[in-house]
XYZ file of C-alpha atoms in Angstrom:
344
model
C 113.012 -200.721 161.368
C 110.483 -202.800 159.794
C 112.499 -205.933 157.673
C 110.633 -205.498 154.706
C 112.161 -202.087 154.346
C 115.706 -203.222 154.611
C 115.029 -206.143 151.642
C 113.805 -203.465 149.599
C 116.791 -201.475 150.024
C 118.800 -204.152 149.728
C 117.673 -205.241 146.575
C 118.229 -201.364 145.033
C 121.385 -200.869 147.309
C 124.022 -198.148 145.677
C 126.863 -200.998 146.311
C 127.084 -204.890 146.352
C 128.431 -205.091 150.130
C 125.387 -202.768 151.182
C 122.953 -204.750 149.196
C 124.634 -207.887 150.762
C 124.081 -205.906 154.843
C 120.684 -205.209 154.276
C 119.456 -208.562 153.258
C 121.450 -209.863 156.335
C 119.810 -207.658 158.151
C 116.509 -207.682 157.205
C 116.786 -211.801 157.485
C 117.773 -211.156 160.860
C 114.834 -211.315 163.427
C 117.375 -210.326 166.540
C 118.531 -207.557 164.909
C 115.699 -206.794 164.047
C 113.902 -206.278 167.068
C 117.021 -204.591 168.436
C 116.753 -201.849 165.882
C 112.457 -201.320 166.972
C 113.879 -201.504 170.737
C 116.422 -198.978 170.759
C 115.383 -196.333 168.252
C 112.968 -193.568 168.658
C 112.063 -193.171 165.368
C 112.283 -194.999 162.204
C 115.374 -195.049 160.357
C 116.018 -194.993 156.925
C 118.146 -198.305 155.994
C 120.721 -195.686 154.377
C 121.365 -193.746 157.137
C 121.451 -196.982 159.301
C 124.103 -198.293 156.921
C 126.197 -194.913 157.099
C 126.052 -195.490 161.162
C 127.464 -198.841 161.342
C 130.274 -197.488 158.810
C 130.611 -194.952 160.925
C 131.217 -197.018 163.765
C 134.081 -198.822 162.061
C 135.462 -195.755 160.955
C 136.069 -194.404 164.430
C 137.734 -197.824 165.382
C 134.254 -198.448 167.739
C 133.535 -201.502 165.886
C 136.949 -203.370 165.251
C 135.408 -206.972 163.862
C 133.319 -204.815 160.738
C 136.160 -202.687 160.386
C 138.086 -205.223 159.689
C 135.924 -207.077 157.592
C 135.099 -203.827 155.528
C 139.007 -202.987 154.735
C 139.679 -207.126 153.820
C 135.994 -207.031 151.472
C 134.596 -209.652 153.508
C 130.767 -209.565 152.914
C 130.300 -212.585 154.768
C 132.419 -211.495 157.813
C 130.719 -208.224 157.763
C 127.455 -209.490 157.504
C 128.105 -211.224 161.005
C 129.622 -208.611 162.992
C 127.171 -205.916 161.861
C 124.549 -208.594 163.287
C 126.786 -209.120 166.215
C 126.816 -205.320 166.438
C 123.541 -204.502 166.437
C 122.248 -207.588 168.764
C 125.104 -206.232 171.575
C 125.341 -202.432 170.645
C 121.724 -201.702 168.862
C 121.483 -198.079 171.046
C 125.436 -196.931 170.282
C 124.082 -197.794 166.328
C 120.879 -195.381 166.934
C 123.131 -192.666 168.885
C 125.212 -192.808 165.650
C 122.687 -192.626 162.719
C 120.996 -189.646 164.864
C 123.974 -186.801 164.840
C 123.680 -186.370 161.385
C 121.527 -186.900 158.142
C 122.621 -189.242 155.087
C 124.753 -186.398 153.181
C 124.754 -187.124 149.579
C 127.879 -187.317 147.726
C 129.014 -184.029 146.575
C 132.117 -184.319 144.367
C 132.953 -184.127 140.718
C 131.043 -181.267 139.631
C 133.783 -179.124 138.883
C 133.766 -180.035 135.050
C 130.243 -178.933 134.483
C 131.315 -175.858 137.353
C 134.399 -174.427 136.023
C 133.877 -173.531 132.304
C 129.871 -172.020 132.958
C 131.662 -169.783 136.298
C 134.555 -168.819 133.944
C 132.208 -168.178 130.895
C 130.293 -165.649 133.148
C 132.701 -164.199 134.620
C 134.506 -163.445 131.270
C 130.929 -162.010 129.427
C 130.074 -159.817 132.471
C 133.872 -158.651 132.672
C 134.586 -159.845 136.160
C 137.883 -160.272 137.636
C 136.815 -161.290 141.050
C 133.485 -163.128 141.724
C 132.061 -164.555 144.999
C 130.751 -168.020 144.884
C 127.342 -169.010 146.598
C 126.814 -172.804 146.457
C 122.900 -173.328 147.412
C 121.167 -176.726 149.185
C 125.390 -178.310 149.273
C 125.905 -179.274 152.648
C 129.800 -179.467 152.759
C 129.706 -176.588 149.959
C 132.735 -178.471 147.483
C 131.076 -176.776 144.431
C 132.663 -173.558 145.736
C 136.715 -175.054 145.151
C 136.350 -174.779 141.606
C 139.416 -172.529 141.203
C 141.697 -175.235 143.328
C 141.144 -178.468 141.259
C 143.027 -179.409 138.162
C 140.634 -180.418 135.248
C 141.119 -181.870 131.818
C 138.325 -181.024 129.760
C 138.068 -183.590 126.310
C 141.756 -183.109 126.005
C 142.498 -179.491 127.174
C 143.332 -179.051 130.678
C 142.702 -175.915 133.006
C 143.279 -175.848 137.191
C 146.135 -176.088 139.237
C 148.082 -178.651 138.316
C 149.162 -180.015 141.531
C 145.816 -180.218 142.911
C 144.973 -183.519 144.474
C 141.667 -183.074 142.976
C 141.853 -184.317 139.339
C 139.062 -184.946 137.070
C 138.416 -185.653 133.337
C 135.502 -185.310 131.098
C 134.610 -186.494 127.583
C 133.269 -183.955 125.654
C 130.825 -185.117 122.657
C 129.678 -182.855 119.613
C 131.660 -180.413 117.618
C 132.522 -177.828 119.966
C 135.364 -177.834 122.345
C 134.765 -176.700 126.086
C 136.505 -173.731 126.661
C 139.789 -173.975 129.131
C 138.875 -170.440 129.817
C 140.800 -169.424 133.409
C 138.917 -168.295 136.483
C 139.144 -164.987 137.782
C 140.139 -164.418 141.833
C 137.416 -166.258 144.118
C 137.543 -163.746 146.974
C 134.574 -164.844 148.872
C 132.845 -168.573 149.144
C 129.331 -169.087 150.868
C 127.452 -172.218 151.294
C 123.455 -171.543 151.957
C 121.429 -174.739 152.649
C 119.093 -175.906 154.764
C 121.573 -177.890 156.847
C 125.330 -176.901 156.509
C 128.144 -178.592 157.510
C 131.901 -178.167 158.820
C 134.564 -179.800 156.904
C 137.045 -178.738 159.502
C 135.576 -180.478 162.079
C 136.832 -184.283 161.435
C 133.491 -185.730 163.550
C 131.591 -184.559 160.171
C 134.566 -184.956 157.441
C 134.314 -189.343 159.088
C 130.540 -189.014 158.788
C 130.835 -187.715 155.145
C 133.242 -191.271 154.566
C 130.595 -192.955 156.464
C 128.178 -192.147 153.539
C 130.138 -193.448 150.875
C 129.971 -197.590 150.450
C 132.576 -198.607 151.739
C 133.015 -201.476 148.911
C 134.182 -197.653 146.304
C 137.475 -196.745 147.050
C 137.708 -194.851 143.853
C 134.586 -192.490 145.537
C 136.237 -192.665 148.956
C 139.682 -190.939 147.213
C 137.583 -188.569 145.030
C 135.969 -187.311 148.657
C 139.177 -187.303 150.640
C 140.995 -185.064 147.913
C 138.419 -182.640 148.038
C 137.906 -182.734 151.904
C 141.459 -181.951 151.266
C 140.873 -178.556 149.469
C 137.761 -177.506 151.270
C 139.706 -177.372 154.295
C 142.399 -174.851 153.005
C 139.772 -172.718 151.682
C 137.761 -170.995 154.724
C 133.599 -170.362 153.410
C 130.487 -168.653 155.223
C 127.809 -171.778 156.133
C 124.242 -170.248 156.205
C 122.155 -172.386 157.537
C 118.811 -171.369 155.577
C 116.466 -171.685 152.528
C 117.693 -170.842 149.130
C 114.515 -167.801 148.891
C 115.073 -167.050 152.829
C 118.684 -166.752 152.801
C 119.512 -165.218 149.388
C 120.423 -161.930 150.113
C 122.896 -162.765 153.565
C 124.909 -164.444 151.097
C 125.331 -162.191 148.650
C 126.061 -159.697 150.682
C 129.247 -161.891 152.228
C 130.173 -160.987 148.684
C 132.567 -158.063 148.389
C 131.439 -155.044 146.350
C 133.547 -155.139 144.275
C 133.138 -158.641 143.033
C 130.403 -160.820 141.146
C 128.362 -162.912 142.750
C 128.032 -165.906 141.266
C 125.328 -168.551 142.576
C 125.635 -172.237 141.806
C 122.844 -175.222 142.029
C 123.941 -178.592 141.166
C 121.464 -180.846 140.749
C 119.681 -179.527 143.977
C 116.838 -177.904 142.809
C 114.677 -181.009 141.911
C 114.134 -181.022 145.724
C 111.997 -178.402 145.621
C 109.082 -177.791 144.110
C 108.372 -175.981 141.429
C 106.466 -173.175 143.055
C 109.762 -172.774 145.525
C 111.756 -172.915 142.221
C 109.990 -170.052 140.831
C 110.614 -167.872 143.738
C 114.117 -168.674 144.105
C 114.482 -167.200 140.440
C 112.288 -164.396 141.717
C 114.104 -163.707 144.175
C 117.133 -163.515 142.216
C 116.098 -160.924 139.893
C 115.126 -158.497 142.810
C 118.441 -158.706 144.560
C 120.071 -158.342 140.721
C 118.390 -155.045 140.465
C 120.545 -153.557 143.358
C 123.796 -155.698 141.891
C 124.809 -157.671 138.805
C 125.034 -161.186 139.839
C 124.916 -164.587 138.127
C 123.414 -167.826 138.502
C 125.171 -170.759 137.185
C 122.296 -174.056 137.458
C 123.624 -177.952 136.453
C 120.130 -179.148 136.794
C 117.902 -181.658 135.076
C 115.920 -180.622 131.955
C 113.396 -178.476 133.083
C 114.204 -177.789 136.092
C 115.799 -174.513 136.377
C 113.405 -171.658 135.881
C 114.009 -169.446 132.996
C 116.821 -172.081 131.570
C 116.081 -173.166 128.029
C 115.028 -176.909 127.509
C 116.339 -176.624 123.818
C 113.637 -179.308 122.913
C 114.902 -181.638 125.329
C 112.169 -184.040 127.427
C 112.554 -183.505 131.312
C 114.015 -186.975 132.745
C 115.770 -187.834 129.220
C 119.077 -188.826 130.964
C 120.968 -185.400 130.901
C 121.438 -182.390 132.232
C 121.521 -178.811 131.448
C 124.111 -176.182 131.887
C 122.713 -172.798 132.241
C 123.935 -169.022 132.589
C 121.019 -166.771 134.108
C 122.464 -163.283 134.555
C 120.301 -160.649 136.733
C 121.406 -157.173 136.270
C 118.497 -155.032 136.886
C 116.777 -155.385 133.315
C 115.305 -158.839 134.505
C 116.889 -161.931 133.690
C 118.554 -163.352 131.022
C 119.269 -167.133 130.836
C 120.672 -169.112 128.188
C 121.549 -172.778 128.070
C 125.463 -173.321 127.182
C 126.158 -177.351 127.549
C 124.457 -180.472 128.107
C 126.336 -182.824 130.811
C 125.675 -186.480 131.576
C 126.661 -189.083 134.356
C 127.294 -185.734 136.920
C 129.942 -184.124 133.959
C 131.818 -187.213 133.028
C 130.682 -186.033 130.040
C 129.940 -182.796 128.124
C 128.197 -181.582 125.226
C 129.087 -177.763 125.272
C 126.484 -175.432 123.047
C 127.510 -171.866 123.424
C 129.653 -169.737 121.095
């Protein structure tokens, strides 16, 4: 891993302590040349972060565990060198078994009252929840978190998952219940297992260590995921479309979900999702509910608003055989810590 790379991350890092490891790093000419030695491709300084966290996590690397749980940058600054100057290959072996997995949680405000507005216009008392390109698939708990919404709270209130939202303008967001969630899919191009605790450590090993409040907020849904069994597809959000909705009962809605996962593809692969979606809603009703940036969900009203202008947009698309019909129903900033909600 070339040095330059790991100063440039380092002076962009997510956290202060992995800002602080990747200068010491990259100022590092041992472990340097450890890291070239041992792996067989380039690594991403993330990802190479996320291993030695990993590491620690598993109680394989006592010295930066124990530097990482008393804050010590300086301490563990030295024993990640130490690490990776003694241990470079166990580091590689590490950062290999999975990719970086983005973190996933605290959609559910911008989730829960778009599923349950849906649900209520189309007259559904069960719906089946896709969540497309989510790895660990947390979007699809909606119904098992406990939310208060600019003052007016909706969920289960003894959820360990609790989040609040400020909601801005002059309407309120509706506490509106959710109907039964009798099916729960995740389709992405790589899936993975909450059950299995190898990937539920790896997951923690993402997250800086240096933000417990982000380390609870994943542990409490890790939490709920695992009481609630879902269908992984491992596939393409055009390629695997109609396997998941199928998984959904007959008798139920199917209601797909994107959460700020679009933007990784492009726009010709956006167009055929939505495509897509309006040939399988000619053989079923089924909905689409997209938290995406301005612009980027096809079909989704922009309301005026400039793509990349620091929010995003909340939109219903509903397929039901006459084409699609997609309105945008809320505006949502800093991943739904805050809401603007537009529809009547």
């Amino acid at each position: 891993m070339p040095a330059d790379a790991l100063r440039r991350y380092g002076s962009a890092a997510p956290s202060a302590l992995q800002g602080h490891l990747a200068r010491a790093l990259a100022g590092s000419e041992a472990a340097v040349q450890a890291l070239g030695a041992a792996a067989p491709r380039r690594l991403r300084p993330a990802v190479l972060l996320a291993a030695l966290h990993d590491l620690a996590l598993a109680g394989r690397a006592g010295d930066l565990a124990a530097a990482l749980t008393a804050g010590d940058h300086e301490a563990a600054a030295a024993a990640a060198l130490d690490l990776l100057r003694e241990r470079a290959a166990e580091v590689v072996v590490s950062a290999s078994r999975y990719p970086l997995l983005a973190d996933e949680t605290g959609r559910h405000t911008v989730l829960h009252p778009a599923v349950a507005e849906v649900a209520r216009r189309l007259g559904a008392d069960r719906v089946g929840l896709v969540s497309l390109g989510r790895a660990a698939g947390f979007d699809l708990d909606v119904d098992r978190v406990y939310l208060d919404l600019g003052g007016r709270t909706v969920g289960e209130p003894c959820s360990p998952v609790r989040l609040t939202a400020t909601v801005v303008g002059g309407r309120p967001v509706p506490a509106t219940p959710l109907p039964a969630v009798v099916a729960r899919v995740v389709l992405a191009p790589h899936v993975v297992d909450v059950g299995d605790p190898d990937v539920t450590r790896w997951l923690r090993a993402c997250v800086p260590p240096d933000q417990p409040g982000r380390q609870a907020e994943l542990d409490a849904e890790i939490t709920v995921a695992r009481a609630a069994p879902r269908l992984l597809l491992r596939d393409d959000a055009v390629g695997g479309l109609a396997t998941a909705i199928r998984a959904v009962p007959a008798d139920a809605l199917p209601v797909l979900t994107t959460t700020w996962s679009l933007a990784r593809l492009a726009p010709a692969a956006r167009a055929r999702f939505r495509d897509r979606l309006v040939e399988l809603g000619a053989a079923r009703p089924l909905a689409w509910v997209s938290v995406e940036g301005v612009g980027v969900a096809p079909g989704v009203p922009t309301l005026g608003d400039r793509p990349a202008s620091g929010h995003s947009t909340i939109g219903l698309t509903v397929c039901d055989g006459s084409g699609a019909r997609a309105e945008a129903v809320g505006r949502c900033w800093s991943r739904g810590r805050t809401l603007s909600w537009l529809a009547g």
